[in-house]
Coordinates of C-alpha atoms and ligand atoms in Angstrom, one line a residue:
M1 CA -1.5 -15.8 7.7
P2 CA -4.6 -16.0 10.0
I3 CA -7.0 -13.1 10.4
L4 CA -6.8 -12.4 14.1
S5 CA -9.8 -13.5 16.1
S6 CA -12.8 -11.3 16.7
N7 CA -12.9 -10.0 20.2
Q8 CA -9.5 -10.6 21.7
E9 CA -7.4 -7.4 22.3
I10 CA -4.3 -7.7 20.2
I11 CA -1.4 -5.3 19.7
L12 CA 0.5 -5.1 16.5
Q13 CA 3.7 -3.1 16.4
G14 CA 4.8 -0.8 13.6
T15 CA 6.7 2.4 13.2
A16 CA 4.9 5.6 14.1
V17 CA 5.4 8.1 11.3
S18 CA 2.7 10.7 12.1
P19 CA 1.5 11.5 15.6
G20 CA -2.0 11.4 16.9
I21 CA -4.5 8.8 18.2
A22 CA -7.4 7.6 16.2
F23 CA -10.2 5.2 17.1
A24 CA -12.4 3.7 14.3
P25 CA -13.3 0.6 12.4
V26 CA -10.9 -0.6 9.8
H27 CA -11.3 -0.2 6.1
V28 CA -8.9 -2.6 4.3
M29 CA -7.6 -1.5 1.0
G30 CA -6.5 -4.7 -0.8
R31 CA -3.4 -5.2 -2.8
G32 CA -4.4 -5.5 -6.5
M33 CA -7.5 -7.1 -7.8
V34 CA -9.2 -10.2 -6.4
A35 CA -10.0 -12.8 -9.1
P36 CA -13.7 -13.2 -9.7
E37 CA -15.5 -16.5 -10.5
V38 CA -14.9 -17.8 -14.0
Y39 CA -17.4 -19.8 -16.1
E40 CA -18.2 -20.3 -19.7
I41 CA -21.3 -18.6 -21.0
S42 CA -23.6 -19.8 -23.8
H43 CA -23.9 -17.9 -27.1
H44 CA -27.4 -16.7 -26.1
H45 CA -25.9 -14.9 -23.1
I46 CA -23.4 -12.8 -25.0
D47 CA -25.6 -9.7 -25.0
Y48 CA -26.7 -10.3 -21.4
E49 CA -23.0 -10.3 -20.3
R50 CA -22.3 -7.2 -22.4
N51 CA -25.2 -5.5 -20.6
R52 CA -23.9 -6.6 -17.2
F53 CA -20.5 -5.1 -18.0
Q54 CA -22.0 -1.8 -19.3
H55 CA -24.1 -1.6 -16.1
A56 CA -21.0 -2.1 -13.9
L57 CA -19.1 0.4 -16.0
D58 CA -21.7 3.1 -15.7
K59 CA -22.1 2.6 -12.0
T60 CA -18.3 2.9 -11.5
K61 CA -18.2 6.1 -13.6
Q62 CA -21.0 7.6 -11.5
Q63 CA -19.2 6.7 -8.2
L64 CA -15.9 8.2 -9.5
S65 CA -17.5 11.4 -10.6
G66 CA -19.2 11.7 -7.2
L67 CA -15.8 11.1 -5.4
Q68 CA -14.2 13.7 -7.7
Q69 CA -16.8 16.3 -6.6
K70 CA -16.5 15.4 -3.0
I71 CA -12.7 15.7 -2.9
E72 CA -12.8 18.9 -4.9
A73 CA -15.1 20.4 -2.2
I74 CA -12.9 19.2 0.6
S75 CA -9.4 19.8 -0.7
G76 CA -9.6 21.6 -4.0
E77 CA -9.5 21.0 -7.7
Q78 CA -5.9 19.8 -7.8
D79 CA -6.4 17.0 -5.4
A80 CA -9.5 15.8 -7.3
L81 CA -7.7 15.5 -10.6
I82 CA -6.6 12.0 -9.8
F83 CA -10.2 10.8 -10.3
E84 CA -10.1 12.4 -13.8
A85 CA -7.2 9.9 -14.6
H86 CA -9.3 7.1 -13.1
L87 CA -12.2 7.9 -15.3
M88 CA -10.0 7.9 -18.3
I89 CA -8.9 4.3 -17.5
L90 CA -12.6 3.3 -17.8
Q91 CA -12.8 4.9 -21.3
D92 CA -9.8 3.3 -22.8
K93 CA -11.1 2.0 -26.2
T94 CA -8.4 -0.7 -26.7
L95 CA -9.2 -2.3 -23.3
L96 CA -12.9 -2.1 -23.9
K97 CA -12.5 -3.8 -27.2
K98 CA -10.4 -6.6 -25.7
I99 CA -13.1 -7.2 -23.0
D100 CA -15.8 -7.4 -25.7
V101 CA -13.7 -9.9 -27.7
A102 CA -13.2 -12.1 -24.5
I103 CA -17.0 -12.2 -24.0
E104 CA -18.0 -12.8 -27.6
E105 CA -15.2 -15.1 -28.8
R106 CA -13.9 -16.8 -25.7
L107 CA -17.3 -16.9 -24.0
Q108 CA -16.0 -15.7 -20.7
N109 CA -18.4 -14.3 -18.1
A110 CA -18.1 -10.5 -18.1
E111 CA -16.4 -10.0 -14.8
F112 CA -13.7 -12.6 -15.6
A113 CA -13.2 -11.1 -19.1
Y114 CA -12.7 -7.7 -17.5
Y115 CA -10.5 -9.1 -14.7
A116 CA -8.2 -11.0 -17.2
V117 CA -7.7 -8.1 -19.5
M118 CA -6.9 -5.6 -16.7
Q119 CA -4.7 -8.1 -14.9
T120 CA -2.6 -8.7 -18.1
Y121 CA -2.3 -5.0 -18.6
T122 CA -1.2 -4.1 -15.1
E123 CA 1.2 -7.0 -14.9
A124 CA 2.9 -5.8 -18.1
M125 CA 3.2 -2.4 -16.5
R126 CA 4.7 -3.8 -13.3
R127 CA 7.2 -6.0 -15.2
M128 CA 8.7 -2.9 -16.8
N129 CA 10.0 -2.0 -13.3
D130 CA 9.4 1.7 -13.8
P131 CA 8.3 3.5 -10.6
Y132 CA 6.0 5.7 -12.7
L133 CA 4.3 2.8 -14.4
A134 CA 4.1 0.9 -11.1
E135 CA 2.3 3.8 -9.6
R136 CA -0.2 3.9 -12.6
A137 CA -0.7 0.2 -12.2
V138 CA -1.8 0.8 -8.6
D139 CA -4.4 3.3 -9.9
I140 CA -5.6 0.9 -12.5
D141 CA -6.0 -1.9 -9.9
D142 CA -7.9 0.5 -7.8
V143 CA -10.4 1.4 -10.6
A144 CA -10.7 -2.3 -11.7
Q145 CA -11.4 -3.5 -8.2
R146 CA -14.1 -0.9 -7.9
L147 CA -15.7 -2.0 -11.1
L148 CA -15.5 -5.7 -10.2
R149 CA -17.4 -4.9 -7.0
N150 CA -20.1 -3.2 -9.1
F151 CA -21.0 -6.3 -11.1
S152 CA -23.4 -7.7 -8.6
S153 CA -26.1 -5.1 -8.2
A154 CA -27.3 -6.6 -5.0
D155 CA -23.9 -6.2 -3.6
A156 CA -23.1 -2.9 -5.3
E157 CA -24.3 -0.5 -2.6
H158 CA -22.7 -2.3 0.2
K159 CA -19.4 -3.0 -1.6
S160 CA -19.1 0.4 -3.1
E161 CA -19.4 1.7 0.5
D162 CA -16.6 -0.7 1.4
T163 CA -14.5 0.8 -1.4
N164 CA -14.8 4.3 0.0
P165 CA -16.7 4.2 3.2
D166 CA -19.0 7.0 4.2
H167 CA -18.3 6.4 7.9
K168 CA -15.2 7.3 9.9
H169 CA -12.5 4.7 9.4
I170 CA -8.9 3.9 9.6
I171 CA -7.3 2.7 6.4
V172 CA -5.2 -0.5 6.5
A173 CA -3.3 -1.0 3.3
Y174 CA -0.2 -2.8 1.9
D175 CA 1.2 0.5 0.9
L176 CA -0.1 4.0 -0.1
T177 CA 1.3 6.3 -2.6
P178 CA 1.9 10.0 -1.8
S179 CA -1.1 10.8 -4.0
D180 CA -3.3 8.3 -2.1
T181 CA -2.4 10.2 1.0
A182 CA -3.0 13.6 -0.6
T183 CA -6.5 12.7 -1.8
M184 CA -7.6 11.0 1.5
D185 CA -11.0 12.2 2.7
R186 CA -9.7 13.7 5.9
Q187 CA -13.2 13.9 7.5
M188 CA -13.6 10.1 7.1
A189 CA -10.1 8.6 7.1
L190 CA -8.9 9.2 10.6
G191 CA -5.5 7.5 10.1
F192 CA -3.7 4.8 8.2
V193 CA -1.7 1.7 8.8
T194 CA 0.5 0.2 6.1
E195 CA 2.8 -2.8 5.8
Q196 CA 5.4 -1.0 3.7
G197 CA 6.8 2.5 4.0
S198 CA 9.3 4.4 6.2
I199 CA 9.4 7.6 8.2
N200 CA 11.1 9.5 5.5
S201 CA 9.0 8.5 2.6
H202 CA 6.9 11.2 1.0
T203 CA 3.8 9.4 2.0
A204 CA 4.8 9.7 5.7
I205 CA 5.9 13.4 5.2
L206 CA 2.5 14.2 3.7
A207 CA 0.6 12.4 6.5
R208 CA 2.4 14.6 9.0
S209 CA 1.7 17.7 7.0
L210 CA -1.9 16.9 6.7
G211 CA -2.2 15.9 10.4
I212 CA -3.2 12.3 9.6
P213 CA -2.0 9.9 12.3
A214 CA -0.1 7.0 10.6
I215 CA 1.9 3.9 11.3
V216 CA 3.9 2.0 8.7
G217 CA 5.8 -1.3 8.7
V218 CA 3.1 -3.5 10.3
E219 CA 3.9 -6.8 8.7
G220 CA 1.0 -8.8 7.3
A221 CA -1.4 -6.1 8.4
I222 CA -3.9 -6.6 5.5
M223 CA -4.1 -10.3 6.2
K224 CA -4.2 -10.0 10.0
I225 CA -6.7 -7.2 10.4
K226 CA -10.3 -7.9 9.2
A227 CA -12.4 -5.2 7.7
L228 CA -14.5 -3.3 10.2
T229 CA -12.5 -4.5 13.2
F230 CA -12.5 -1.6 15.7
I231 CA -8.9 -0.5 16.3
I232 CA -6.9 2.2 18.1
L233 CA -4.1 3.7 16.2
D234 CA -1.4 5.1 18.4
G235 CA 0.7 7.4 16.1
Y236 CA 3.1 8.2 19.0
T237 CA 4.3 4.7 19.7
G238 CA 3.4 2.8 16.6
K239 CA 0.9 0.5 18.3
V240 CA -2.2 -0.8 16.5
I241 CA -4.6 -2.2 19.1
L242 CA -7.3 -4.5 17.7
N243 CA -10.6 -5.0 19.6
P244 CA -9.4 -2.8 22.5
Q245 CA -11.0 -3.6 25.9
P246 CA -13.0 -0.7 27.5
S247 CA -10.1 -0.1 29.9
T248 CA -7.7 0.3 27.0
V249 CA -10.2 2.7 25.2
N250 CA -10.4 4.7 28.4
K251 CA -6.7 4.9 28.8
Y252 CA -6.2 6.1 25.2
R253 CA -9.1 8.7 25.5
K254 CA -7.2 10.1 28.5
I255 CA -3.9 10.2 26.6
Q256 CA -5.7 11.9 23.7
R257 CA -7.2 14.5 26.0
A258 CA -3.9 15.2 27.7
K259 CA -2.2 15.6 24.3
R260 CA -4.9 18.0 23.1
E261 CA -4.7 20.0 26.3
R262 CA -0.9 20.3 25.8
E263 CA -1.4 21.3 22.2
N264 CA -3.9 24.0 23.2
K265 CA -1.4 25.3 25.8
L266 CA 1.2 25.4 23.1
E267 CA -1.1 27.5 21.0
E268 CA -0.8 30.1 23.7
I269 CA 2.8 30.8 22.7
K270 CA 1.8 31.1 19.1
E271 CA 2.4 34.9 19.1
S272 CA 5.7 34.8 21.1
K273 CA 9.1 35.0 19.5
T274 CA 11.2 32.0 18.7
Q275 CA 14.1 33.1 20.8
T276 CA 16.4 31.2 23.2
L277 CA 16.8 32.1 26.8
D278 CA 19.9 34.1 25.9
D279 CA 18.2 35.9 23.1
R280 CA 19.3 34.1 19.9
T281 CA 16.5 34.6 17.5
I282 CA 15.6 31.6 15.3
N283 CA 13.2 31.8 12.3
L284 CA 10.7 29.0 12.6
S285 CA 8.8 28.4 9.4
A286 CA 6.5 25.7 8.0
N287 CA 6.9 23.1 5.3
I288 CA 4.0 22.7 3.0
E289 CA 3.1 20.7 -0.1
F290 CA -0.1 22.5 -1.1
D291 CA -1.3 26.1 -0.7
H292 CA -4.5 24.9 0.9
E293 CA -2.4 24.1 4.0
L294 CA -1.9 27.9 4.6
P295 CA -4.7 28.2 7.2
L296 CA -2.8 25.5 9.2
V297 CA 0.4 27.4 8.8
E298 CA -1.2 30.6 10.1
R299 CA -2.7 28.7 13.0
S300 CA 0.6 27.1 14.0
G301 CA 2.3 30.4 14.6
A302 CA 4.9 29.8 11.9
E303 CA 7.0 32.8 10.8
G304 CA 6.6 32.0 7.1
V305 CA 7.0 29.0 4.8
G306 CA 10.5 27.6 4.7
L307 CA 9.8 25.0 2.1
F308 CA 7.0 24.8 -0.4
R309 CA 7.5 21.4 -2.1
T310 CA 5.9 22.4 -5.4
E311 CA 6.2 19.0 -7.0
F312 CA 3.0 17.7 -5.3
Y313 CA 1.0 20.6 -6.7
L314 CA 2.7 20.6 -10.1
L315 CA 2.4 16.8 -10.7
G316 CA -0.7 16.0 -8.8
G317 CA -3.0 16.6 -11.8
G318 CA -3.0 15.5 -15.4
E319 CA -0.5 18.1 -16.7
I320 CA 1.8 20.7 -15.2
P321 CA -0.1 23.9 -14.6
D322 CA 1.0 26.8 -16.9
E323 CA 2.8 30.0 -15.8
N324 CA -0.5 31.9 -15.1
R325 CA -2.0 29.1 -13.0
Q326 CA 1.3 28.7 -11.1
T327 CA 1.5 32.5 -10.6
K328 CA -1.9 32.4 -8.9
V329 CA -0.9 29.7 -6.4
Y330 CA 2.5 31.3 -5.5
T331 CA 0.8 34.7 -5.2
N332 CA -1.7 33.2 -2.7
V333 CA 1.3 31.9 -0.7
A334 CA 3.1 35.3 -0.9
E335 CA 0.0 37.3 0.2
K336 CA -1.0 35.0 3.0
M337 CA 2.5 34.8 4.5
N338 CA 3.3 38.5 4.2
P339 CA 5.2 40.1 5.9
H340 CA 6.9 36.8 6.5
Q341 CA 9.0 35.1 3.9
A342 CA 7.8 32.1 1.9
I343 CA 10.4 30.0 0.1
I344 CA 9.3 28.3 -3.0
R345 CA 11.4 25.3 -4.0
T346 CA 11.5 24.6 -7.7
L347 CA 10.2 21.3 -9.0
D348 CA 11.9 18.3 -7.2
A349 CA 10.5 15.4 -9.1
G350 CA 12.0 11.9 -9.4
G351 CA 13.3 9.6 -6.7
D352 CA 10.3 8.3 -4.7
K353 CA 8.1 11.1 -6.0
L354 CA 6.4 11.1 -9.4
P355 CA 8.7 11.7 -12.4
A356 CA 8.1 15.0 -14.3
E357 CA 7.1 12.9 -17.3
P358 CA 6.9 9.2 -18.1
L359 CA 10.3 7.8 -18.8
P360 CA 11.1 5.7 -22.0
E361 CA 12.8 3.1 -19.8
P362 CA 13.1 2.5 -16.1
E363 CA 15.9 4.2 -14.2
P364 CA 18.2 1.7 -12.6
N365 CA 18.8 4.0 -9.5
P366 CA 16.0 6.6 -9.3
F367 CA 17.5 8.3 -6.3
L368 CA 20.7 8.8 -8.3
G369 CA 19.0 9.6 -11.5
W370 CA 16.9 12.2 -13.1
R371 CA 15.8 14.2 -10.0
G372 CA 15.5 17.7 -8.7
I373 CA 17.4 20.4 -10.5
R374 CA 18.6 17.9 -13.2
I375 CA 15.1 17.7 -14.5
S376 CA 14.6 21.5 -14.5
L377 CA 17.9 22.1 -16.3
S378 CA 17.0 19.6 -19.1
R379 CA 13.5 21.0 -19.5
V380 CA 14.3 24.7 -19.6
G381 CA 10.9 25.8 -20.9
M382 CA 9.1 24.2 -18.0
F383 CA 11.7 25.5 -15.6
K384 CA 11.3 29.1 -16.9
D385 CA 7.5 28.9 -16.6
Q386 CA 8.0 28.1 -12.9
L387 CA 10.6 30.7 -12.3
R388 CA 8.6 33.4 -14.1
A389 CA 5.5 32.5 -12.0
I390 CA 7.6 32.7 -8.8
L391 CA 9.0 36.1 -9.8
R392 CA 5.6 37.5 -10.8
A393 CA 4.2 36.3 -7.4
S394 CA 7.2 38.0 -5.6
A395 CA 5.6 41.4 -6.4
H396 CA 2.9 40.5 -3.9
G397 CA 4.9 39.6 -0.8
R398 CA 8.3 38.3 0.4
L399 CA 9.3 35.3 -1.6
G400 CA 12.5 33.3 -1.8
V401 CA 13.3 30.7 -4.4
M402 CA 15.6 27.7 -3.9
F403 CA 16.9 24.9 -6.1
P404 CA 16.8 21.2 -5.0
L405 CA 19.4 18.5 -5.3
V406 CA 22.2 20.7 -6.6
S407 CA 25.4 18.7 -6.7
G408 CA 27.9 21.5 -7.5
L409 CA 28.7 25.0 -8.8
T410 CA 27.9 24.4 -12.4
E411 CA 24.3 23.4 -11.8
L412 CA 23.8 26.3 -9.5
I413 CA 25.3 28.9 -11.8
T414 CA 23.3 27.6 -14.7
A415 CA 20.0 27.7 -12.7
K416 CA 20.9 31.3 -11.6
D417 CA 21.5 32.3 -15.3
I418 CA 18.1 31.0 -16.2
L419 CA 16.6 32.9 -13.4
K420 CA 18.3 36.0 -14.6
Q421 CA 17.0 35.5 -18.1
C422 CA 13.5 35.2 -16.6
M423 CA 14.0 38.5 -14.7
D424 CA 15.1 40.2 -18.0
E425 CA 12.1 38.9 -19.9
L426 CA 9.7 40.2 -17.2
H427 CA 11.5 43.5 -17.0
E428 CA 11.3 44.0 -20.8
K429 CA 7.5 43.4 -20.6
G430 CA 7.1 45.7 -17.7
I431 CA 5.8 42.9 -15.5
P432 CA 6.6 43.7 -11.8
F433 CA 8.6 41.4 -9.6
D434 CA 11.0 41.7 -6.7
P435 CA 14.5 42.0 -8.2
K436 CA 16.0 41.4 -4.7
I437 CA 14.2 38.1 -4.2
E438 CA 16.4 35.9 -2.1
V439 CA 17.9 33.0 -4.0
G440 CA 19.0 29.9 -2.1
V441 CA 20.3 26.4 -2.7
M442 CA 19.4 23.2 -0.9
I443 CA 22.3 21.4 0.6
E444 CA 21.3 17.8 0.4
V445 CA 24.1 16.1 -1.6
P446 CA 27.5 15.6 0.1
S447 CA 29.3 17.2 -2.9
A448 CA 27.3 20.4 -2.3
A449 CA 28.0 20.3 1.4
L450 CA 31.7 19.9 0.7
M451 CA 31.7 22.8 -1.7
A452 CA 29.6 25.0 0.5
D453 CA 32.3 27.6 0.8
E454 CA 32.1 28.1 -3.0
L455 CA 28.3 27.8 -3.3
A456 CA 27.9 30.4 -0.5
K457 CA 29.4 33.0 -2.7
E458 CA 26.5 32.5 -5.2
V459 CA 23.4 32.6 -3.0
D460 CA 21.6 34.4 -0.2
F461 CA 21.0 31.3 1.9
F462 CA 21.4 27.6 2.4
S463 CA 18.6 25.3 3.3
I464 CA 19.9 21.9 4.4
G465 CA 17.7 19.0 3.2
T466 CA 18.7 16.5 5.8
N467 CA 16.4 13.8 4.5
D468 CA 18.5 13.5 1.4
L469 CA 21.8 14.5 2.9
I470 CA 21.6 11.6 5.3
Q471 CA 20.6 9.2 2.5
Y472 CA 23.5 10.2 0.2
T473 CA 26.1 10.6 2.9
V474 CA 25.6 7.2 4.4
A475 CA 24.4 5.5 1.1
V476 CA 21.1 4.4 2.8
D477 CA 17.9 4.5 0.8
R478 CA 15.6 6.8 2.8
V479 CA 12.5 4.7 2.0
N480 CA 13.9 1.2 2.4
K481 CA 12.9 -0.2 5.7
H482 CA 15.5 -3.0 5.6
V483 CA 18.3 -0.5 6.0
S484 CA 16.5 2.1 8.1
A485 CA 18.7 1.3 11.1
L486 CA 21.6 3.0 9.3
Y487 CA 19.5 6.1 8.6
K488 CA 20.8 8.3 11.5
P489 CA 20.6 12.1 11.5
T490 CA 23.4 12.1 14.1
N491 CA 25.8 10.1 12.0
P492 CA 29.1 11.9 12.7
A493 CA 29.7 12.4 8.9
V494 CA 26.4 14.1 8.5
I495 CA 27.0 16.4 11.5
R496 CA 30.4 17.4 10.1
L497 CA 28.8 18.2 6.8
I498 CA 26.2 20.3 8.5
N499 CA 28.9 22.1 10.5
H500 CA 31.0 22.8 7.4
T501 CA 27.9 24.1 5.6
V502 CA 27.0 26.5 8.5
R503 CA 30.6 27.7 8.9
S504 CA 30.9 28.4 5.1
A505 CA 27.6 30.3 5.2
D506 CA 28.8 32.4 8.2
D507 CA 32.1 33.2 6.6
N508 CA 30.2 34.5 3.6
G509 CA 27.5 36.4 5.5
I510 CA 24.6 34.3 4.5
W511 CA 22.1 32.3 6.7
T512 CA 21.5 28.6 7.0
G513 CA 18.3 26.8 7.6
V514 CA 17.3 23.2 7.9
C515 CA 14.1 22.0 6.2
G516 CA 14.5 18.2 6.4
E517 CA 12.6 16.1 9.0
M518 CA 15.6 16.5 11.4
A519 CA 14.5 20.1 12.0
G520 CA 11.3 18.8 13.7
E521 CA 13.1 16.3 15.9
L522 CA 12.8 17.7 19.4
N523 CA 15.8 15.7 20.7
L524 CA 18.0 17.3 18.0
T525 CA 16.9 20.9 18.4
P526 CA 19.8 21.7 20.8
L527 CA 22.3 20.2 18.4
L528 CA 21.1 22.1 15.3
L529 CA 21.0 25.4 17.3
G530 CA 24.4 24.7 18.7
L531 CA 25.8 24.1 15.2
G532 CA 24.6 27.6 14.3
V533 CA 21.5 26.9 12.2
S534 CA 19.3 30.0 12.4
K535 CA 16.2 28.8 10.6
L536 CA 14.2 25.7 11.1
S537 CA 11.4 24.7 8.8
V538 CA 9.1 22.0 10.0
G539 CA 5.7 20.4 9.5
T540 CA 2.9 22.5 11.1
H541 CA 2.0 19.7 13.6
Q542 CA 5.5 20.0 15.1
L543 CA 5.9 23.7 15.0
P544 CA 4.5 24.9 18.4
K545 CA 6.6 22.2 20.2
I546 CA 9.8 23.3 18.4
K547 CA 9.0 26.9 19.3
K548 CA 8.6 25.9 23.0
A549 CA 11.8 23.9 22.8
V550 CA 13.9 26.8 21.4
R551 CA 12.4 29.1 24.1
S552 CA 13.6 26.6 26.7
L553 CA 17.2 26.4 25.5
S554 CA 20.4 28.5 26.1
Y555 CA 22.2 29.1 22.9
S556 CA 25.6 29.2 24.5
E557 CA 25.0 25.9 26.2
C558 CA 23.9 24.4 22.9
Q559 CA 27.1 25.7 21.2
A560 CA 29.3 24.1 23.9
M561 CA 27.4 20.8 23.5
A562 CA 27.7 20.9 19.7
Q563 CA 31.5 21.4 20.0
E564 CA 31.5 18.2 22.1
A565 CA 29.3 16.5 19.6
L566 CA 31.7 17.3 16.8
K567 CA 34.4 15.3 18.6
C568 CA 32.3 12.2 18.9
R569 CA 33.0 9.1 16.8
F570 CA 29.6 7.4 17.0
S571 CA 26.0 8.5 16.1
K572 CA 24.7 7.3 19.4
D573 CA 27.1 9.5 21.5
I574 CA 26.1 12.6 19.5
F575 CA 22.4 11.7 19.9
E576 CA 22.8 11.3 23.6
L577 CA 24.5 14.6 24.1
S578 CA 21.7 16.4 22.3
Q579 CA 18.9 14.3 23.9
N580 CA 20.2 14.9 27.4
M581 CA 20.1 18.6 26.9
A582 CA 16.6 18.3 25.4
H583 CA 15.4 16.3 28.3
S584 CA 16.8 18.6 30.9
S585 CA 15.3 21.6 29.2
Y586 CA 11.8 20.4 28.1
S587 CA 11.2 16.8 28.9
F588 CA 7.5 17.6 29.2
L589 CA 7.4 18.2 25.4
I590 CA 8.9 14.8 24.4
D591 CA 6.5 11.9 23.9
Ligands
LIG1 C1 15.2 16.9 2.2 O1 15.8 16.1 1.4 O2 15.5 17.0 3.4 C2 14.1 17.7 1.8 C3 13.6 18.7 2.6 O3 13.6 17.5 0.5 P1 12.6 16.3 0.2 O4 12.2 15.6 1.5 O5 11.4 16.9 -0.5 O6 13.4 15.4 -0.7
LIG2 MG1 15.4 16.4 -0.7

């Protein structure tokens, strides 16, 4: 595939997954390691090669420690822990021994000896077909590539800059893991473009949370886009414009200004209520992955946190933080959000996220496997640490707790029993907590939605996780771009399940929220309101717009439209009904 020529304006199309416009030169993050030159060394050069290797190794360690400090200063200790893992790869004694043997006995030049050992190692990990190991292999590639670049000292300064540029840039990569996205230097990385990925992957969700404009699904991007090419990334339409002409740059600067002005205007309604024209009050909360996003939550005008996805915080470092460290983080959330409620979701590992622990063998179907509450119920000690930490933090504000991926009553009752045990333990020790903490369940598996009338008797609220509910109802992998056309929030089966869930909640006097990405879809706000959802929890970037949308709608009109929608047989008809109402009420908000 040719690299596209140097000054011609070229547009590549992908899928916009995180809004915003960025202008910058490209930094290409390659896929895996690039093979270095190979040659046989003489016996006299063995020590010389060993020294070259040691020099490259020391240099790499220095760079990684520097990066660790930098990320710690920008986004906190947790985010920086990934570099700790990278440093450990460099100290692996078995690998170091193998490299030494390859230099001494096979007389390989140092960079090739290093490359060959690391390549064999990562290939073996990839062959095991385990998502956790595959993710670790990407980390190892990353470190190895950095070290290989450090072999030539003349090149080292320049190349290491290329590995992690100190200038503003847009990342172009084959794929990025959620942790790559979480650790991105947001001062320098203005956006990213990947070949793989989908709008509902956790990488995309994180990009939206962190406000990083992003486009996925640009085929052949790393081959087509040369490093340092100046590009415009249009995170609204999914266009990547290479070598834009001055008129194109001007056009996009204008669009960017207009969007900013609109966003500033929306800030003005920050303090106003989220209420429809006919006075139906909606609670509009924010989804977060880390507590350092709280300033953004406060600025967005959110009425609390509707979903704290704790797995990114819990699994982002080397080991799961203990009860005391977790208590600190949840207390921070409770205090900052007070008097609003913050809902802490217990660990939801597995699927496309990191597993809670390395698995002895790969799961054949990770999305149908050891995920969500299933992990917590089989690791009760770990689960109780988290529950006690949430309870202890509940003494400092208004917290809620909810369980992910519950598939039926037995799981819910077991989880609640464990929560009760934790309350008793704290009570016995005289440790304060809120005994009335609201307990909820995520409705994201069709079996849970169908049993909503029974589940409702056990909890204080429902939170519908549409990302998974759609995936499981329609049997469409939420991160597989080949089947993404089937991934439709307005699939009639999904709408019926949402309706059944809300009706069951109403009958039992509890409330229903939606915290999946559907809650932030402006075209679908009329439909969710009309179905009776009373809480929406969305990424902070989308929050002011959703507030404005709710304030522009009539609840009774939404209800009438939703009744029509429930009669529809096709996704597209349901979508159109809601979209028409959205357009006639707030077309100015829709991109
Ligand atoms: C969901 O499934 O809609 C949800 C909010 O959970 P997650 O995206 O973390 O799986
Ligand atoms: Mg989910």
